[in-house]
Short mmCIF file of C-alpha atoms in Angstrom, two decimals:
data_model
loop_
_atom_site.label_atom_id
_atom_site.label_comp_id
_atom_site.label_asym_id
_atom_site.label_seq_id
_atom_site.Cartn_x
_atom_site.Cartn_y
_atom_site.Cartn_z
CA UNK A 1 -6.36 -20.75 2.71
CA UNK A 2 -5.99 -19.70 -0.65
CA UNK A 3 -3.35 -17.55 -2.81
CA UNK A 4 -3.03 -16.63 -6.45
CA UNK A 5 0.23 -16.08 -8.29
CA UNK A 6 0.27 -14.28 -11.64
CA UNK A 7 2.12 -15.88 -14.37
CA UNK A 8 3.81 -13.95 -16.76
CA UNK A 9 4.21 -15.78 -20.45
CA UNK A 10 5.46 -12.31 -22.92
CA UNK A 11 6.34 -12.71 -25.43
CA UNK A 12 4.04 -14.29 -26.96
CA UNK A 13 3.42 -14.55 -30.86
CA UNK A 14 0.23 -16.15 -31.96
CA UNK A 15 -1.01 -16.94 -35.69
CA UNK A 16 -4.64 -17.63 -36.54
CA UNK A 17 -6.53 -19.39 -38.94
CA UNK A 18 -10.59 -20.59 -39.02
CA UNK A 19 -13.22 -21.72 -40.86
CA UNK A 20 -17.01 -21.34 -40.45
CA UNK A 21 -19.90 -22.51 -42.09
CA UNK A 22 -23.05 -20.57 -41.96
CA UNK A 23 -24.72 -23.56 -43.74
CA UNK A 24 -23.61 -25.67 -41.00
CA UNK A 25 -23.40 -23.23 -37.83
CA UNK A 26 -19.70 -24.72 -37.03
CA UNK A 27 -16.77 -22.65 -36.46
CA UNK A 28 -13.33 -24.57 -36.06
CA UNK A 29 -9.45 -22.93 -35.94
CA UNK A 30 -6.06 -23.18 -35.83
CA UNK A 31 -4.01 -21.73 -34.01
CA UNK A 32 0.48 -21.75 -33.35
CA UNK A 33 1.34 -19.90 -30.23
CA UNK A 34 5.05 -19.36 -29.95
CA UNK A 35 6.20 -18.45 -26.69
CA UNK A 36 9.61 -17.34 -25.56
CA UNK A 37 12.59 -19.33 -27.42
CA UNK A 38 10.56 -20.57 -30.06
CA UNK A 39 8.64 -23.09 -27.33
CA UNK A 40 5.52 -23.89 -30.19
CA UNK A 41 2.08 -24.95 -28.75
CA UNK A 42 -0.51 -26.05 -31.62
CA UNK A 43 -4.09 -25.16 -30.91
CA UNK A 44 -7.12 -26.57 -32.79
CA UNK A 45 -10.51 -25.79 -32.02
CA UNK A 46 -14.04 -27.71 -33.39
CA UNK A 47 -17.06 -26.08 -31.85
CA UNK A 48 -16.93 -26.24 -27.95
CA UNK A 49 -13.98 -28.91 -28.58
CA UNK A 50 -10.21 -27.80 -28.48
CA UNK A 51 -7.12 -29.65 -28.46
CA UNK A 52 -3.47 -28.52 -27.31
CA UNK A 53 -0.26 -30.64 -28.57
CA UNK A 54 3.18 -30.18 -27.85
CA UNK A 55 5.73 -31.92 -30.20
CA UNK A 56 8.56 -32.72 -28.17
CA UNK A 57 10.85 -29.44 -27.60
CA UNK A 58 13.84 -28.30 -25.08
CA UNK A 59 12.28 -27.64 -21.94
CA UNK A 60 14.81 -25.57 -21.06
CA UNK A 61 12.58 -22.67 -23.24
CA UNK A 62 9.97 -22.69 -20.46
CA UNK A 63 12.82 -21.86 -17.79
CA UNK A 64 11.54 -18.21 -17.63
CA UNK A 65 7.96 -19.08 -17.17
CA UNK A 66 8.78 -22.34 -14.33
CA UNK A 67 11.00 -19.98 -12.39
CA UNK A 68 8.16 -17.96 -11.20
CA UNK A 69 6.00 -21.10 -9.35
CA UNK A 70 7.24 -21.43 -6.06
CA UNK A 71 9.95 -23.62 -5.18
CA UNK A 72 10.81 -23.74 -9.15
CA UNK A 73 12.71 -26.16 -10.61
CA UNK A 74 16.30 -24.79 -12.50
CA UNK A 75 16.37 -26.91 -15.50
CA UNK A 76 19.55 -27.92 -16.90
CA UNK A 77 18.18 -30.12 -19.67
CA UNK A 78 15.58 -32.19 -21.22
CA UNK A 79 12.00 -32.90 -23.75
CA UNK A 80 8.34 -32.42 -23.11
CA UNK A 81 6.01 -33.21 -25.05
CA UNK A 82 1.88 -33.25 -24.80
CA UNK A 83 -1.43 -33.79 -25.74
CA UNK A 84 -4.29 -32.39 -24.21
CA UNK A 85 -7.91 -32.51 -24.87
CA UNK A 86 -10.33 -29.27 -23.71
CA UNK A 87 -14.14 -29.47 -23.36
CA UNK A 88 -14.74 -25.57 -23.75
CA UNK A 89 -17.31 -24.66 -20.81
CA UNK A 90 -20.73 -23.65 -22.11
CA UNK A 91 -24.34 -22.76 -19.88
CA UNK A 92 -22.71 -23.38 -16.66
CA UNK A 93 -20.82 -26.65 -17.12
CA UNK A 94 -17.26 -27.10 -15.52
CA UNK A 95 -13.57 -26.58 -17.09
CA UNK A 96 -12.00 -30.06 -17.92
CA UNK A 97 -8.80 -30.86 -19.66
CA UNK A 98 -7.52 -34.82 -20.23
CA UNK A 99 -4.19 -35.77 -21.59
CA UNK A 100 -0.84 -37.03 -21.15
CA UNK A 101 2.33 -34.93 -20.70
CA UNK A 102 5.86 -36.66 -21.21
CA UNK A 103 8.96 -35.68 -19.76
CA UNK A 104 12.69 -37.29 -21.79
CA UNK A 105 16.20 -36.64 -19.99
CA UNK A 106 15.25 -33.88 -17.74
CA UNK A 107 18.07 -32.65 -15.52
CA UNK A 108 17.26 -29.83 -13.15
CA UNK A 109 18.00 -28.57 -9.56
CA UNK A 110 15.61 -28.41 -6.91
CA UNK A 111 16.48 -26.02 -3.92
CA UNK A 112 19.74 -27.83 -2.75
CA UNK A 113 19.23 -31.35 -5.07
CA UNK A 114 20.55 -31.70 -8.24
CA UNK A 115 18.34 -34.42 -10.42
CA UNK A 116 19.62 -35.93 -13.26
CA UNK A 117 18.17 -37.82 -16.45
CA UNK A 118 14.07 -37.59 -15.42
CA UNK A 119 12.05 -39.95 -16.90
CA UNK A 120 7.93 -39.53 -16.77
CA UNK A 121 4.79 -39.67 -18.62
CA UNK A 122 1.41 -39.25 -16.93
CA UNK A 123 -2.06 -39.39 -17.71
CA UNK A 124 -3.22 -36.29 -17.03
CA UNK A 125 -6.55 -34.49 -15.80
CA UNK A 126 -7.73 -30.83 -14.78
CA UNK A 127 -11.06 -29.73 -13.43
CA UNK A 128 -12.47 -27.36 -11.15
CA UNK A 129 -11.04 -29.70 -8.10
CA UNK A 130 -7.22 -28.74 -9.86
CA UNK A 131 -5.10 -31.56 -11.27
CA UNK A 132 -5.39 -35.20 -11.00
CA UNK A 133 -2.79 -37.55 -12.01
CA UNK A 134 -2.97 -41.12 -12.60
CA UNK A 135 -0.75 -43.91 -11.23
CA UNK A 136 2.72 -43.68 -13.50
CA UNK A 137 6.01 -44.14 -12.34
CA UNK A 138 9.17 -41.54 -12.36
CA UNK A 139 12.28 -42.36 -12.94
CA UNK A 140 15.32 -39.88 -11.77
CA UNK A 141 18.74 -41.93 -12.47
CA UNK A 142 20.53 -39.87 -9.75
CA UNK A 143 19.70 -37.11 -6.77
CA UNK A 144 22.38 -35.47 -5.43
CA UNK A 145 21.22 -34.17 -1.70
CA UNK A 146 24.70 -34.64 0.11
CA UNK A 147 24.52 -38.30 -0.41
CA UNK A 148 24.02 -40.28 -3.89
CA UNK A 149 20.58 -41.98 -4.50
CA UNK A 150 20.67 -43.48 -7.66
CA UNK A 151 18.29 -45.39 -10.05
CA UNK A 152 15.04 -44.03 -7.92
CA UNK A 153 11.26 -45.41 -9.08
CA UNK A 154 8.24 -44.24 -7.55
CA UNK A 155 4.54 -44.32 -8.62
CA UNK A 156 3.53 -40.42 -8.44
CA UNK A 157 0.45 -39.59 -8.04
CA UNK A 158 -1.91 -36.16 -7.57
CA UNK A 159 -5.56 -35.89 -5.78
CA UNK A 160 -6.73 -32.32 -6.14
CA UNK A 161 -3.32 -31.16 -7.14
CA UNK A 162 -2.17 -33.03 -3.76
CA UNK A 163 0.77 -35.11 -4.74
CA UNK A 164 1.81 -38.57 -3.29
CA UNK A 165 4.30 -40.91 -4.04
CA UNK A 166 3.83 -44.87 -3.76
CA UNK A 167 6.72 -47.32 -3.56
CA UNK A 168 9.29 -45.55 -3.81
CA UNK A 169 12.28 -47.67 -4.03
CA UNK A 170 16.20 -47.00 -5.48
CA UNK A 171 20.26 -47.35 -4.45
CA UNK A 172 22.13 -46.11 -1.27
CA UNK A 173 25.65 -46.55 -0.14
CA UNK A 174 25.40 -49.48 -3.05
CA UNK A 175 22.35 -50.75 -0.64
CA UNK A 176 18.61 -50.29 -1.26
CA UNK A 177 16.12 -48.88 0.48
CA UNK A 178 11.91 -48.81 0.07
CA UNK A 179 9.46 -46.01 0.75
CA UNK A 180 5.73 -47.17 0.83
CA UNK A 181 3.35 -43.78 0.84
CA UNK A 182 4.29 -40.30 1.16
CA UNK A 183 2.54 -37.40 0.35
CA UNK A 184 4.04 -34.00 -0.92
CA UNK A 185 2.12 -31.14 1.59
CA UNK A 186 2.64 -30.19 4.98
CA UNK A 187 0.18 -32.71 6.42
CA UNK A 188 1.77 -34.94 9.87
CA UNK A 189 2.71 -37.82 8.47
CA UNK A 190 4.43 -41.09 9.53
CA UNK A 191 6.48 -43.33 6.91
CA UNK A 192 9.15 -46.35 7.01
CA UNK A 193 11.87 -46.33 5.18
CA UNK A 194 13.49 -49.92 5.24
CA UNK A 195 17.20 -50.68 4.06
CA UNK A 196 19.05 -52.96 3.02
CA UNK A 197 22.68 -54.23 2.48
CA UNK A 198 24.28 -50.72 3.17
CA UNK A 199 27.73 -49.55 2.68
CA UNK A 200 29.09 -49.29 6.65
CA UNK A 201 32.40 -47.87 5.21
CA UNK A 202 30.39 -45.47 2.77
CA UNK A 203 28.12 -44.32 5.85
CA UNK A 204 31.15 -43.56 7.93
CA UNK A 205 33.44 -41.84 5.41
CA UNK A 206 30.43 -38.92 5.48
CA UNK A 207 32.18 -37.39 8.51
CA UNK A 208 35.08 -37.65 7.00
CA UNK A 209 36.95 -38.13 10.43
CA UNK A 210 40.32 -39.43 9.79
CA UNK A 211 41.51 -42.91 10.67
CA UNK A 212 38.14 -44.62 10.98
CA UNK A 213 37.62 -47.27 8.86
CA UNK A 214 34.50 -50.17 9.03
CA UNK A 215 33.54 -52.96 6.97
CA UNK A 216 30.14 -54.57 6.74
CA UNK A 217 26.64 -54.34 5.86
CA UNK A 218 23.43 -53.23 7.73
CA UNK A 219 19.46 -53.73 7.31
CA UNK A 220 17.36 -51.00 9.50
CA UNK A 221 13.76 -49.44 9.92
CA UNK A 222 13.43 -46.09 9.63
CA UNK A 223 10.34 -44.94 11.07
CA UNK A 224 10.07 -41.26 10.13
CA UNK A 225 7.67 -38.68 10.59
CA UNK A 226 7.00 -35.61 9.25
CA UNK A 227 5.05 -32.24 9.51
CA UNK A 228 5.29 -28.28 9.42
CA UNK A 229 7.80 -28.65 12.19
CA UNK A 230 10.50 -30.76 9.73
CA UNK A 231 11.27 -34.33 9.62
CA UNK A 232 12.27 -36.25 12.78
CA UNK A 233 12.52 -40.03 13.58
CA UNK A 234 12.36 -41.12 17.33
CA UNK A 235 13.16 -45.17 17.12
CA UNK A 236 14.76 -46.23 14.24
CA UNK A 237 16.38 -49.43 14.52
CA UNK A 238 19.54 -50.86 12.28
CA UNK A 239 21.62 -54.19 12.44
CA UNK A 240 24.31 -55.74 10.91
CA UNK A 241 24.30 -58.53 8.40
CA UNK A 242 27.54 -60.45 8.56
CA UNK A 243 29.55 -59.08 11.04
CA UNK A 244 32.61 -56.81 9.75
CA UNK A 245 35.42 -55.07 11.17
CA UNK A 246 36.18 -51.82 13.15
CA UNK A 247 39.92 -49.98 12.98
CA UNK A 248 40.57 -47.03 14.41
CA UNK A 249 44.29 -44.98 14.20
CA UNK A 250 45.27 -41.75 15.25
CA UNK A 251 41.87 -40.07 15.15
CA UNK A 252 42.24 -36.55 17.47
CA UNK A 253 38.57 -37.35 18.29
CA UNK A 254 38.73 -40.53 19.42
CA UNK A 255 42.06 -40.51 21.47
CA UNK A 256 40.82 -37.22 23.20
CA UNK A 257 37.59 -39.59 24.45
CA UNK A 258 40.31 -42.89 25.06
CA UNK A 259 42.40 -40.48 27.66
CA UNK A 260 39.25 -40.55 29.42
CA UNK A 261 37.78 -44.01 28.83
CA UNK A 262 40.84 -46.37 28.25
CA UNK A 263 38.85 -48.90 28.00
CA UNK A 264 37.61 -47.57 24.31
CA UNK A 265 41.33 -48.26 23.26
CA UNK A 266 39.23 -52.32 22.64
CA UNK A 267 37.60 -50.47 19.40
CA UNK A 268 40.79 -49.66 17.70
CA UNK A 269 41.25 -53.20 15.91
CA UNK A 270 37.78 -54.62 16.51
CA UNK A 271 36.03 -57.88 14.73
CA UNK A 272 32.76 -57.81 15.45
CA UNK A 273 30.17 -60.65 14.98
CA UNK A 274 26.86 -58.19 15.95
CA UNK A 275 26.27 -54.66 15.19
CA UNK A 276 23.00 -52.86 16.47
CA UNK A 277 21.99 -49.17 17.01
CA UNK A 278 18.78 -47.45 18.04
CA UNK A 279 18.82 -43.86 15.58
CA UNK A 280 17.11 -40.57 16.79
CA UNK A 281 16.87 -38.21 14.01
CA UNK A 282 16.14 -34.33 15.13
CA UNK A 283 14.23 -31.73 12.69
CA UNK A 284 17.98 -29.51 13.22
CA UNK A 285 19.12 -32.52 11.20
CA UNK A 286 21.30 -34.13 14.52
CA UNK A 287 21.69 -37.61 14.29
CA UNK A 288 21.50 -40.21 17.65
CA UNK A 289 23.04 -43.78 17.68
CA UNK A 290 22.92 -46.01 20.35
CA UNK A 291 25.43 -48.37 19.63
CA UNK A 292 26.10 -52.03 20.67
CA UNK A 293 29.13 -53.92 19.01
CA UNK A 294 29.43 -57.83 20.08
CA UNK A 295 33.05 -59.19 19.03
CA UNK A 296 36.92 -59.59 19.78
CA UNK A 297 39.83 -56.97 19.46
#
């Protein structure tokens, strides 16, 4: 299945100049095309040779033209620059472009995320197949999606303008956590995503449920998988490190349950030596955990 989307780059101002040489038979130009907020691209062409370069410039100028790709980003800030080589076709031979693109201090928003400070430069490569993209690694200093992640590296890569990301690795709930392979389409998919040394008491204070405090660290597997359907995990697994400590005071919640289970009342001033959970994660975005606490109240 295949779709095309028009592009729309007016206003456009372009200024010529060229040279030929009947002597010779070689024809070679220059051209500056200056695109919407003064956004310059340089053009120079030698025969069936051309080459485009990009000093670095706002990228905020190209907002107009990004916003109409699908799932665009909203750029707040940042620099691009470029250099790209062109082998103009001739008798039948295939398109090909080679280069490098750069990309300084780009902030943007992506759907619900808010990215700040991108860092990447990438060999680059187009051909009849679409873009390729050598191994080079992006750095985003912080991704808002509901929780921080901060100071995230990954190798990006493209196949066929099919994107996947290797080794992706960065900060959690002051933790870490490590992403081997994923790739960027709506192919089924399984990947891990291991953690360690994880905030409990950051964790917890998401639900923002009042009274509930918990100290301690956890390691876990999380063995996702995903596909057209969403994202779901089936058998994660997490545990604690050290031990830590469980309070709970006047939560509604949790005394509505206690009335109940009486028993539960054990949890309100817990120590506990052992923490492990089994996590179920649902494409509706429900969370599951199975939860076994070892310790004295």
């Amino acid at each position: 299945k295949s779709s095309t989307q028009n592009i729309h780059f007016l206003p456009i101002k372009v200024s010529h100049k060229g040279q030929a040489s009947l002597a010779n038979m070689t024809l070679s130009s220059q051209h500056e095309i200056t695109l919407e907020n003064a956004f310059l691209v340089e053009l120079t062409q030698q025969q069936d040779e051309a080459k485009v370069n990009i000093n670095q410039q706002d990228i905020i100028s190209l907002q107009k033209i990004i916003s109409q790709l699908k799932n665009a980003l909203i750029i707040k800030e940042g620099n691009l620059s470029a250099n790209i080589d062109l082998s103009l076709p001739q008798n039948g031979e295939q398109f090909i472009a080679k280069g490098k693109a750069n990309f300084q201090g780009v902030s943007a928003k992506y759907e619900n995320y808010a990215l700040k400070n991108i860092t990447y430069q990438t060999p680059l490569t187009f051909d009849s197949a679409g873009l390729q993209l050598a191994r080079a690694t992006l750095h985003i200093d912080l991704i808002d999606a509901g929780v921080m992640i901060r100071q995230l590296d990954a190798n990006v890569i493209a196949q066929d303008s099919r994107f996947r990301l290797e080794q992706v690795q960065g900060e959690i709930f002051n933790g870490q956590f490590l992403l081997d392979d994923l790739w960027l389409d709506d192919r089924e998919q399984q990947f891990n995503i291991e953690i360690q040394n994880i905030d409990l008491s950051r964790v917890v204070g998401l639900q923002e449920q009042p009274g509930i405090n918990i100290t301690g660290d956890i390691d876990g597997n999380m063995p996702f998988i995903m596909g057209k359907q969403g994202v779901r995990m089936d058998n994660g697994q997490v545990s604690s490190l050290t031990g830590g400590k469980l309070s709970i005071i006047n939560n509604p919640s949790f005394d509505s349950i206690k009335d109940q289970q009486p028993e539960l009342a054990l949890l309100e001033n817990f120590d506990f030596t052992q923490l492990k959970s089994s996590v179920k994660f649902t494409p509706d975005g429900w969370v599951f955990l199975d939860l076994a606490l070892h310790g004295k109240n």
